[in-house]
Amino acid sequence: MDYKFQFGVLTDYGPYLAGGLWHAWWTSLPSIVLTTILGVVLAAMSMSRKWILRGFSLVFVDLFRTLPVVVLLIWIHYVMPILTGISLSPTMSSIIALSLNGAALACEAFRGGLEAIPTTQAQAAQSLGFSRWQVMRYVTLPQAAFTTLPSLTNVHITVIKNVTVTVLIAVPEVMFRAQELTVQFFRPLEFYTGAAALYVALIWGYALFMRSLERLQKWQPI
Amino acid sequence: MATNLMLAATEPADTYIRFRDVQKSYGAVSVLNGISLDVAKGEVLVLCGPSGCGKSTLLRCINGLEPISSGTISVGEHRVDGASQDTLQKIRLSTGFVFQNFNLFPHMTALENITIAPRKILGLPQREAAAEGMKLLEQVGMAEKANVYPFQLSGGQRQRVAIARALAMKPSLMLFDEPTSALDPEMREEVLQVIRQVHHEHNMTMIVVTHEIGFAKSVASRAMLLDAGRIVEEASARVFFEHPVEERTRRFLRAISNDL
Ligand SMILES: Nc1ncnc2c1ncn2[C@@H]1O[C@H](COP(=O)(O)OP(=O)(O)O)[C@@H](O)[C@H]1O
Ligand SMILES: [Mg+2]
């Protein structure tokens, strides 16, 4: 261990490295939003009476839960253009890959939350005259949203962590910049430690935000 | 349609609920074994029977929460068995259901529990729904708890809100499934009083599953004992509770009065 720490390089290049957070965040946030919306829709579909909707949800979840994110990302960014002629920016490809993967995980989280709502809730709502869709919209989903929040936070954190694989298609987020700087200055320890600290801070901040949402719940299950 | 017309021509005009040889089984387990029953408009029928005899199932077949295996059920002008989702919804709109365990929506305040269905199903504006909801809460003595969540209410209070929630849809039929049996004895009377009041004010058709004999005698026009999915005895409330014919009924009534 005769490596000499020179965290001094971070005073010069830290701001550039930290600037990668901006890209990390703007890849994460749309992915988190899409993950959540798709996850809810897929969970609702998985409870439908129409077998085609149930089947779609099942295949989707099984496919994107098993596909490694790196494979999915490379496929969307490099293979899809060959097949369809549509090529996307690295950020767009990343958002799609992370959302597809995240949606499969979020669907499972929501489904667990929905299944935990007693069936008597749906019966009470149906007895009032609510349609199946309204039961979901007004009674089961809002309750499941709160019970699912902690596991949804975990899914979101997974999505944010997955942003680091976008280094492979040159999204200029923190890891990409750490790599860039390391090649230039041969200071891997400083730059990668800096990258680690930045991601920890981002995820920690996000988790705190989600925790504060949990405190918004004014009701308790009975 | 043709069968409906024929039934209408041969039955008394004021029959509201009609069961004909209704069978219901869960897999191999037969729960209702040939129930035939008429309930007239404005009538209050009390349904008794030992635990597991099929009382809840019978009520749940009326608003189509459970499909039946054979026979026919009609409510008002609608056939329940084989009904489309649309028809089932119509039947449910005019049928209030009060559950043993209240089943309030825990994520809504007492008032929201009452206004959600009128707002989202009947399209009532928020203010109107809230005004009507407050009136109902006053009727059941819960006005000061309007903005409280169900977890903050006692069992008796929850059940009174649940009754108001059902009444908010202005049903013409109310089904009560053991509305007081999950309650501590001292809370039962407050709920029974509300049910009596609903009966007097709205002169509504009701089926009440209950073992509260005093209450049953005071509101029921008719009473019935169900055992193992069959109607054992059916009579006017007075005859049923004071001079039952069947030995099974006497045994049952003795058993429930010993419980108290
Ligand atoms: N969803 C169900 N699946 C299988 N069996 C059921 C179901 N619901 C009720 N049962 C059975 O049907 C019988 C009647 O139940 P229920 O109508 O709830 O009786 P009660 O309300 O008179 O106590 C019981 O033996 C019960 O175990
Ligand atoms: Mg029961």
Coordinates of C-alpha atoms and ligand atoms in Angstrom, one line a residue:
Chain A
M1 CA 0.0 0.0 0.0
D2 CA 2.2 2.8 -1.2
Y3 CA -0.5 4.6 -3.0
K4 CA -0.4 8.2 -2.1
F5 CA -3.8 9.8 -1.8
Q6 CA -4.1 13.0 -3.6
F7 CA -7.6 14.1 -3.0
G8 CA -6.4 17.5 -4.2
V9 CA -7.4 16.5 -7.7
L10 CA -10.9 16.6 -6.6
T11 CA -10.7 20.3 -5.8
D12 CA -9.9 20.9 -9.5
Y13 CA -12.1 18.2 -11.1
G14 CA -14.7 17.5 -8.3
P15 CA -17.1 20.0 -9.8
Y16 CA -16.9 18.3 -13.2
L17 CA -17.4 14.9 -11.6
A18 CA -20.3 16.1 -9.5
G19 CA -21.8 17.6 -12.7
G20 CA -22.4 14.0 -13.7
L21 CA -25.0 13.8 -11.0
W22 CA -27.1 16.2 -13.0
H23 CA -27.2 13.6 -15.8
A24 CA -27.6 10.7 -13.4
W25 CA -30.6 12.5 -11.8
W26 CA -32.2 13.4 -15.2
T27 CA -31.9 9.8 -16.3
S28 CA -33.2 8.5 -12.9
L29 CA -36.2 10.7 -12.5
P30 CA -38.0 10.0 -15.7
S31 CA -37.1 6.3 -15.2
I32 CA -38.6 6.3 -11.7
V33 CA -41.8 8.0 -12.9
L34 CA -42.2 5.6 -15.8
T35 CA -41.3 2.7 -13.6
T36 CA -44.1 3.6 -11.2
I37 CA -46.7 4.3 -13.8
L38 CA -46.0 1.2 -15.7
G39 CA -45.8 -0.8 -12.5
V40 CA -49.3 0.3 -11.4
V41 CA -50.7 -0.4 -14.8
L42 CA -49.1 -3.9 -15.0
A43 CA -50.3 -4.7 -11.5
A44 CA -53.8 -3.7 -12.4
M45 CA -53.6 -5.7 -15.6
S46 CA -52.4 -8.7 -13.6
M47 CA -55.7 -8.6 -11.6
S48 CA -57.9 -8.2 -14.7
R49 CA -60.6 -10.7 -15.6
K50 CA -59.4 -10.6 -19.3
W51 CA -56.8 -13.3 -19.8
I52 CA -55.1 -11.3 -22.5
L53 CA -54.3 -8.5 -20.1
R54 CA -53.2 -10.9 -17.3
G55 CA -51.1 -12.8 -19.9
F56 CA -49.4 -9.6 -21.1
S57 CA -48.6 -8.5 -17.6
L58 CA -47.2 -11.9 -16.7
V59 CA -45.0 -12.2 -19.8
F60 CA -43.8 -8.6 -19.4
V61 CA -42.8 -9.0 -15.8
D62 CA -41.1 -12.4 -16.4
L63 CA -39.2 -11.1 -19.4
F64 CA -37.9 -7.8 -18.0
R65 CA -37.2 -9.2 -14.5
T66 CA -35.0 -11.9 -16.0
L67 CA -33.2 -9.8 -18.7
P68 CA -29.9 -8.4 -17.3
V69 CA -30.1 -4.6 -17.5
V70 CA -26.8 -4.4 -19.4
V71 CA -28.0 -6.7 -22.1
L72 CA -31.3 -4.8 -22.3
L73 CA -29.5 -1.5 -22.5
I74 CA -27.1 -2.6 -25.2
W75 CA -29.9 -4.2 -27.1
I76 CA -32.0 -1.1 -27.1
H77 CA -29.2 1.2 -27.9
Y78 CA -27.3 -0.8 -30.6
V79 CA -29.6 -3.6 -31.8
M80 CA -33.0 -1.8 -32.0
P81 CA -31.7 0.8 -34.5
I82 CA -30.6 -2.0 -36.9
L83 CA -34.1 -3.6 -36.7
T84 CA -36.3 -0.5 -36.7
G85 CA -34.1 2.2 -38.1
I86 CA -34.9 4.3 -35.0
S87 CA -31.9 5.3 -33.0
L88 CA -32.2 7.0 -29.7
S89 CA -29.9 9.2 -27.7
P90 CA -27.9 7.4 -25.0
T91 CA -30.1 9.1 -22.3
M92 CA -33.3 8.0 -24.0
S93 CA -32.1 4.4 -24.5
S94 CA -31.1 4.4 -20.8
I95 CA -34.5 5.7 -19.6
I96 CA -36.3 3.0 -21.6
A97 CA -34.1 0.2 -20.4
L98 CA -34.2 1.2 -16.8
S99 CA -38.0 1.8 -16.9
L100 CA -38.7 -1.6 -18.4
N101 CA -36.6 -3.3 -15.8
G102 CA -38.0 -1.1 -13.0
A103 CA -41.6 -1.6 -14.1
A104 CA -41.3 -5.4 -13.7
L105 CA -40.0 -4.9 -10.2
A106 CA -42.6 -2.2 -9.4
C107 CA -45.4 -4.4 -10.7
E108 CA -44.4 -7.1 -8.2
A109 CA -44.3 -4.6 -5.4
F110 CA -47.7 -3.2 -6.2
R111 CA -49.2 -6.7 -6.7
G112 CA -48.0 -7.7 -3.3
G113 CA -49.6 -4.5 -1.9
L114 CA -52.9 -5.1 -3.7
E115 CA -53.1 -8.7 -2.6
A116 CA -52.5 -7.6 1.0
I117 CA -55.8 -5.5 0.9
P118 CA -58.5 -7.7 2.4
T119 CA -61.1 -8.8 -0.2
T120 CA -63.8 -7.5 2.0
Q121 CA -62.8 -4.0 0.9
A122 CA -63.6 -4.8 -2.7
Q123 CA -66.8 -6.5 -1.6
A124 CA -67.9 -3.4 0.3
A125 CA -67.1 -1.2 -2.7
Q126 CA -68.9 -3.5 -5.2
S127 CA -71.9 -3.6 -2.9
L128 CA -72.1 0.2 -3.2
G129 CA -72.3 -0.2 -7.0
F130 CA -68.6 0.5 -7.9
S131 CA -67.4 -1.2 -11.1
R132 CA -64.3 -3.3 -10.9
W133 CA -62.2 -0.5 -12.3
Q134 CA -63.6 2.0 -9.8
V135 CA -63.0 -0.4 -6.9
M136 CA -59.3 -0.5 -8.0
R137 CA -59.1 3.3 -8.6
Y138 CA -60.8 4.5 -5.4
V139 CA -60.4 1.7 -2.9
T140 CA -57.7 -0.9 -3.4
L141 CA -55.0 1.1 -5.2
P142 CA -54.9 4.1 -2.9
Q143 CA -54.5 1.8 0.1
A144 CA -51.9 -0.3 -1.7
A145 CA -50.0 2.8 -2.6
F146 CA -49.3 3.5 1.0
T147 CA -48.5 -0.1 2.0
T148 CA -46.3 -0.5 -1.0
L149 CA -44.3 2.7 -0.4
P150 CA -41.3 1.1 1.4
S151 CA -40.9 -1.6 -1.2
L152 CA -41.4 0.9 -4.0
T153 CA -38.6 3.0 -2.5
N154 CA -36.4 -0.1 -2.8
V155 CA -37.4 -0.5 -6.5
H156 CA -36.6 3.2 -7.1
I157 CA -33.2 2.8 -5.5
T158 CA -32.4 -0.1 -7.7
V159 CA -33.3 2.1 -10.7
I160 CA -31.0 4.8 -9.6
K161 CA -28.2 2.3 -9.0
N162 CA -28.8 0.9 -12.5
V163 CA -28.0 4.4 -13.9
T164 CA -24.3 3.5 -13.5
V165 CA -24.5 0.9 -16.2
T166 CA -25.3 3.7 -18.7
V167 CA -21.5 4.3 -18.6
L168 CA -21.5 1.6 -21.3
I169 CA -23.2 3.8 -23.8
A170 CA -21.5 7.0 -22.7
V171 CA -24.2 8.8 -20.8
P172 CA -22.0 11.5 -19.2
E173 CA -23.1 10.7 -15.6
V174 CA -20.8 10.3 -12.6
M175 CA -19.3 6.9 -13.4
F176 CA -18.6 7.9 -17.0
R177 CA -16.8 11.1 -15.9
A178 CA -14.8 9.2 -13.2
Q179 CA -13.6 6.9 -15.9
E180 CA -12.8 9.8 -18.2
L181 CA -10.8 11.6 -15.4
T182 CA -9.0 8.4 -14.3
V183 CA -7.8 7.7 -17.8
Q184 CA -6.5 11.2 -18.0
F185 CA -4.9 11.6 -14.5
F186 CA -4.3 8.0 -13.3
R187 CA -6.0 8.7 -10.0
P188 CA -8.7 5.9 -9.9
L189 CA -9.0 5.8 -6.2
E190 CA -9.8 9.5 -5.8
F191 CA -12.2 9.7 -8.7
Y192 CA -14.0 6.4 -8.0
T193 CA -14.3 7.1 -4.3
G194 CA -15.7 10.5 -5.3
A195 CA -18.2 8.8 -7.6
A196 CA -19.2 6.4 -4.8
A197 CA -19.7 9.3 -2.4
L198 CA -21.8 11.2 -5.0
Y199 CA -24.1 8.2 -5.6
V200 CA -24.5 7.4 -1.9
A201 CA -25.5 11.0 -1.4
L202 CA -28.0 10.9 -4.2
I203 CA -29.6 7.7 -3.1
W204 CA -29.6 8.6 0.5
G205 CA -31.3 11.9 -0.2
Y206 CA -33.9 10.2 -2.3
A207 CA -34.6 7.6 0.4
L208 CA -35.0 10.4 2.9
F209 CA -37.5 12.1 0.6
M210 CA -39.5 8.8 0.2
R211 CA -39.4 8.3 4.0
S212 CA -41.0 11.7 4.4
L213 CA -43.8 10.7 2.0
E214 CA -44.6 7.8 4.3
R215 CA -45.3 10.2 7.1
L216 CA -48.0 11.9 5.0
Q217 CA -50.3 8.9 5.7
K218 CA -52.9 10.1 8.1
W219 CA -54.9 6.9 8.3
Q220 CA -54.1 3.4 9.7
P221 CA -55.3 0.1 8.5
I222 CA -58.1 -1.4 10.6
Chain B
M1 CA -87.9 -11.6 -20.5
A2 CA -90.8 -13.9 -21.2
T3 CA -90.3 -15.8 -17.9
N4 CA -90.2 -12.5 -16.0
L5 CA -93.5 -11.5 -17.5
M6 CA -95.0 -14.8 -16.5
L7 CA -93.7 -14.6 -13.0
A8 CA -95.0 -11.0 -12.7
A9 CA -98.4 -12.3 -13.8
T10 CA -98.6 -15.1 -11.3
E11 CA -97.0 -13.5 -8.2
P12 CA -98.3 -10.8 -5.9
A13 CA -97.3 -7.5 -7.3
D14 CA -95.5 -6.3 -4.2
T15 CA -92.9 -9.1 -3.9
Y16 CA -89.5 -7.5 -4.0
I17 CA -87.1 -10.4 -3.5
R18 CA -87.9 -13.8 -4.9
F19 CA -85.8 -17.0 -4.4
R20 CA -86.8 -20.1 -6.3
D21 CA -85.1 -23.4 -5.4
V22 CA -81.8 -21.7 -5.0
Q23 CA -78.8 -24.0 -4.6
K24 CA -75.3 -22.7 -3.9
S25 CA -72.2 -24.8 -3.4
Y26 CA -68.5 -24.1 -3.0
G27 CA -67.0 -27.0 -4.9
A28 CA -68.3 -30.1 -3.3
V29 CA -69.6 -28.2 -0.2
S30 CA -73.3 -27.4 -0.6
V31 CA -74.1 -24.2 1.3
L32 CA -77.7 -23.4 0.2
N33 CA -79.9 -26.4 -0.5
G34 CA -83.0 -25.3 -2.3
I35 CA -84.1 -22.0 -0.8
S36 CA -87.5 -20.6 -1.9
L37 CA -88.4 -17.3 -0.4
D38 CA -90.5 -14.2 -1.1
V39 CA -89.9 -10.9 0.6
A40 CA -92.5 -8.2 0.1
K41 CA -91.8 -4.5 -0.4
G42 CA -91.5 -2.8 3.0
E43 CA -91.1 -6.0 4.9
V44 CA -88.5 -6.6 7.5
L45 CA -87.3 -10.2 7.6
V46 CA -85.0 -11.5 10.4
L47 CA -82.8 -14.4 9.5
C48 CA -81.4 -16.6 12.2
G49 CA -79.4 -19.7 12.3
P50 CA -76.2 -21.3 13.7
S51 CA -72.8 -20.2 12.5
G52 CA -72.0 -21.6 9.1
C53 CA -75.6 -22.4 8.1
G54 CA -75.4 -20.1 5.1
K55 CA -76.9 -16.8 6.3
S56 CA -74.1 -14.6 4.9
T57 CA -74.1 -16.6 1.7
L58 CA -77.8 -16.0 1.3
L59 CA -77.4 -12.3 1.6
R60 CA -74.4 -12.2 -0.7
C61 CA -76.4 -14.0 -3.4
I62 CA -79.0 -11.3 -3.3
N63 CA -76.7 -8.5 -4.5
G64 CA -74.7 -10.9 -6.7
L65 CA -71.5 -10.9 -4.7
E66 CA -71.8 -14.7 -4.9
P67 CA -73.1 -16.5 -8.0
I68 CA -75.6 -19.2 -7.3
S69 CA -75.3 -22.8 -8.7
S70 CA -78.9 -23.3 -9.7
G71 CA -82.4 -21.8 -9.2
T72 CA -83.4 -18.2 -9.7
I73 CA -83.2 -15.0 -7.7
S74 CA -84.9 -11.8 -8.6
V75 CA -84.7 -8.4 -6.9
G76 CA -87.2 -5.8 -8.0
E77 CA -87.5 -6.2 -11.8
H78 CA -84.0 -7.6 -12.2
R79 CA -82.9 -11.2 -12.4
V80 CA -79.8 -11.7 -10.3
D81 CA -78.6 -15.1 -11.6
G82 CA -77.0 -14.8 -15.0
A83 CA -77.1 -11.0 -14.8
S84 CA -74.7 -8.9 -16.8
Q85 CA -72.2 -6.6 -14.9
D86 CA -74.5 -3.7 -15.8
T87 CA -77.6 -5.3 -14.3
L88 CA -75.6 -6.4 -11.2
Q89 CA -74.6 -2.8 -10.8
K90 CA -78.2 -1.6 -11.0
I91 CA -79.2 -4.1 -8.4
R92 CA -76.3 -3.1 -6.1
L93 CA -77.2 0.6 -6.5
S94 CA -80.6 0.0 -5.0
T95 CA -79.3 -2.5 -2.4
G96 CA -77.4 -1.4 0.7
F97 CA -75.2 -3.9 2.4
V98 CA -74.0 -3.7 6.0
F99 CA -71.3 -6.1 7.0
Q100 CA -70.5 -7.8 10.3
N101 CA -67.0 -6.2 10.3
F102 CA -68.1 -2.8 8.9
N103 CA -65.6 -2.8 6.1
L104 CA -65.2 1.0 6.1
F105 CA -62.6 2.3 3.8
P106 CA -59.7 3.0 6.2
H107 CA -58.0 5.6 3.9
M108 CA -61.1 7.9 3.9
T109 CA -62.6 9.9 6.7
A110 CA -66.1 9.1 7.9
L111 CA -67.5 11.8 5.6
E112 CA -65.5 10.6 2.6
N113 CA -66.6 7.1 3.2
I114 CA -70.2 8.3 2.8
T115 CA -69.7 10.7 -0.1
I116 CA -67.4 8.6 -2.3
A117 CA -70.1 6.5 -3.9
P118 CA -72.6 9.3 -4.6
R119 CA -69.8 11.4 -6.1
K120 CA -68.1 8.8 -8.2
I121 CA -71.1 6.7 -9.2
L122 CA -74.0 9.1 -9.2
G123 CA -71.9 12.1 -10.2
L124 CA -73.1 14.3 -7.3
P125 CA -71.0 17.5 -6.9
Q126 CA -68.6 17.5 -3.9
R127 CA -70.5 20.2 -2.0
E128 CA -73.9 18.5 -2.4
A129 CA -72.6 15.1 -1.5
A130 CA -70.9 16.6 1.6
A131 CA -74.1 18.3 2.6
E132 CA -76.1 15.1 2.3
G133 CA -73.4 13.1 3.9
M134 CA -73.4 15.5 6.9
K135 CA -77.2 15.0 7.2
L136 CA -76.8 11.3 7.3
L137 CA -74.0 11.5 9.9
E138 CA -76.3 13.6 12.0
Q139 CA -79.0 10.9 11.6
V140 CA -76.7 8.3 13.0
G141 CA -75.3 10.6 15.7
M142 CA -71.8 10.8 14.2
A143 CA -71.7 14.4 12.9
E144 CA -68.8 15.5 15.2
K145 CA -66.7 12.6 13.8
A146 CA -67.1 13.6 10.1
N147 CA -63.4 14.2 9.6
V148 CA -62.0 11.4 11.6
Y149 CA -60.5 8.2 10.1
P150 CA -62.1 4.8 10.8
F151 CA -59.1 3.7 13.0
Q152 CA -60.0 6.4 15.4
L153 CA -63.6 5.2 15.8
S154 CA -65.1 2.6 18.1
G155 CA -66.8 -0.5 16.7
G156 CA -70.2 0.9 17.2
Q157 CA -69.3 4.2 15.7
R158 CA -67.8 2.4 12.7
Q159 CA -70.9 0.5 12.1
R160 CA -73.1 3.6 12.3
V161 CA -70.9 5.2 9.7
A162 CA -71.2 2.1 7.6
I163 CA -74.9 2.3 7.8
A164 CA -74.8 5.9 6.7
R165 CA -72.6 5.0 3.8
A166 CA -75.1 2.5 2.6
L167 CA -78.0 4.9 3.0
A168 CA -76.2 7.6 1.0
M169 CA -77.1 5.7 -2.1
K170 CA -80.8 5.9 -1.2
P171 CA -81.3 2.1 -1.6
S172 CA -84.7 0.6 -1.6
L173 CA -83.4 -2.6 0.2
M174 CA -81.0 -3.0 3.1
L175 CA -79.2 -6.2 3.9
F176 CA -77.7 -6.4 7.4
D177 CA -75.2 -9.2 8.0
E178 CA -74.9 -9.6 11.8
P179 CA -74.5 -5.9 12.2
T180 CA -73.9 -6.1 16.0
S181 CA -72.1 -9.4 16.6
A182 CA -68.6 -8.0 16.3
L183 CA -69.5 -5.3 18.9
D184 CA -69.1 -5.2 22.6
P185 CA -72.5 -5.6 24.2
E186 CA -72.7 -2.0 25.4
M187 CA -72.3 -0.7 21.8
R188 CA -74.9 -2.9 20.3
E189 CA -77.9 -0.9 21.3
E190 CA -76.6 2.3 19.6
V191 CA -76.4 0.4 16.3
L192 CA -79.7 -1.3 16.8
Q193 CA -81.3 2.0 17.5
V194 CA -80.0 3.4 14.2
I195 CA -81.4 0.4 12.3
R196 CA -84.8 0.8 14.0
Q197 CA -84.8 4.5 13.0
V198 CA -83.9 3.6 9.4
H199 CA -86.8 1.2 9.4
H200 CA -89.3 3.8 10.7
E201 CA -88.1 6.7 8.6
H202 CA -87.7 5.1 5.3
N203 CA -90.1 2.1 5.6
M204 CA -87.4 0.2 3.8
T205 CA -87.4 -3.4 2.8
M206 CA -84.8 -5.1 5.0
I207 CA -83.3 -8.5 5.7
V208 CA -81.4 -8.6 9.0
V209 CA -79.3 -11.5 10.1
T210 CA -79.3 -11.1 13.8
H211 CA -79.6 -13.0 17.0
E212 CA -80.8 -10.0 19.0
I213 CA -84.2 -11.4 19.9
G214 CA -85.6 -8.2 21.5
F215 CA -84.6 -6.1 18.5
A216 CA -86.0 -8.8 16.1
K217 CA -89.3 -8.8 17.9
S218 CA -89.6 -5.0 17.8
V219 CA -88.8 -4.5 14.0
A220 CA -89.3 -7.8 12.2
S221 CA -92.5 -8.6 10.3
R222 CA -91.2 -12.1 9.7
A223 CA -88.5 -14.4 11.0
M224 CA -86.8 -17.4 9.6
L225 CA -84.5 -20.1 10.8
L226 CA -81.9 -21.4 8.4
D227 CA -80.0 -24.6 9.2
A228 CA -77.5 -26.4 6.9
G229 CA -78.7 -24.3 4.0
R230 CA -82.4 -25.1 4.4
I231 CA -85.3 -23.0 5.7
V232 CA -86.4 -24.9 8.9
E233 CA -89.1 -22.5 10.0
E234 CA -90.6 -19.3 8.7
A235 CA -93.3 -17.4 10.5
S236 CA -94.4 -14.0 11.6
A237 CA -91.9 -12.6 14.1
R238 CA -94.3 -13.1 17.0
V239 CA -95.1 -16.7 16.3
F240 CA -91.4 -17.5 15.5
F241 CA -90.0 -16.1 18.7
E242 CA -92.9 -17.0 21.1
H243 CA -94.5 -20.1 19.7
P244 CA -92.1 -21.7 17.3
V245 CA -93.5 -25.0 15.8
E246 CA -90.3 -26.8 15.0
E247 CA -88.3 -28.5 17.7
R248 CA -85.1 -27.3 15.9
T249 CA -86.2 -23.7 16.3
R250 CA -87.0 -24.1 20.0
R251 CA -83.6 -25.6 20.5
F252 CA -81.9 -22.8 18.6
L253 CA -83.8 -20.0 20.5
R254 CA -83.0 -21.6 23.8
A255 CA -79.3 -21.8 22.9
I256 CA -79.0 -18.1 21.9
S257 CA -80.9 -16.9 25.0
N258 CA -78.5 -18.9 27.1
D259 CA -75.6 -17.2 25.4
L260 CA -76.8 -13.8 26.6
Ligands
LIG1 N1 -65.7 -18.5 -0.2 C1 -66.0 -19.7 0.3 N2 -65.4 -20.8 -0.1 C2 -65.7 -22.0 0.5 N3 -66.6 -22.1 1.4 C3 -67.2 -21.1 1.9 C4 -66.9 -19.8 1.4 N4 -67.7 -18.9 2.0 C5 -68.5 -19.6 2.9 N5 -68.1 -20.9 2.8 C6 -68.7 -22.0 3.6 O1 -70.1 -21.9 3.5 C7 -70.8 -22.2 4.7 C8 -71.8 -21.0 5.0 O2 -71.0 -19.9 5.3 P1 -71.8 -18.5 5.7 O3 -72.8 -18.2 4.7 O4 -70.7 -17.5 5.9 O5 -72.4 -18.9 7.1 P2 -73.1 -18.0 8.2 O6 -73.1 -16.6 7.7 O7 -74.4 -18.6 8.4 O8 -72.2 -18.2 9.4 C9 -69.7 -22.4 5.7 O9 -69.6 -23.7 6.0 C10 -68.5 -21.8 5.1 O10 -67.4 -22.5 5.6
MG2 MG -72.1 -14.9 8.5

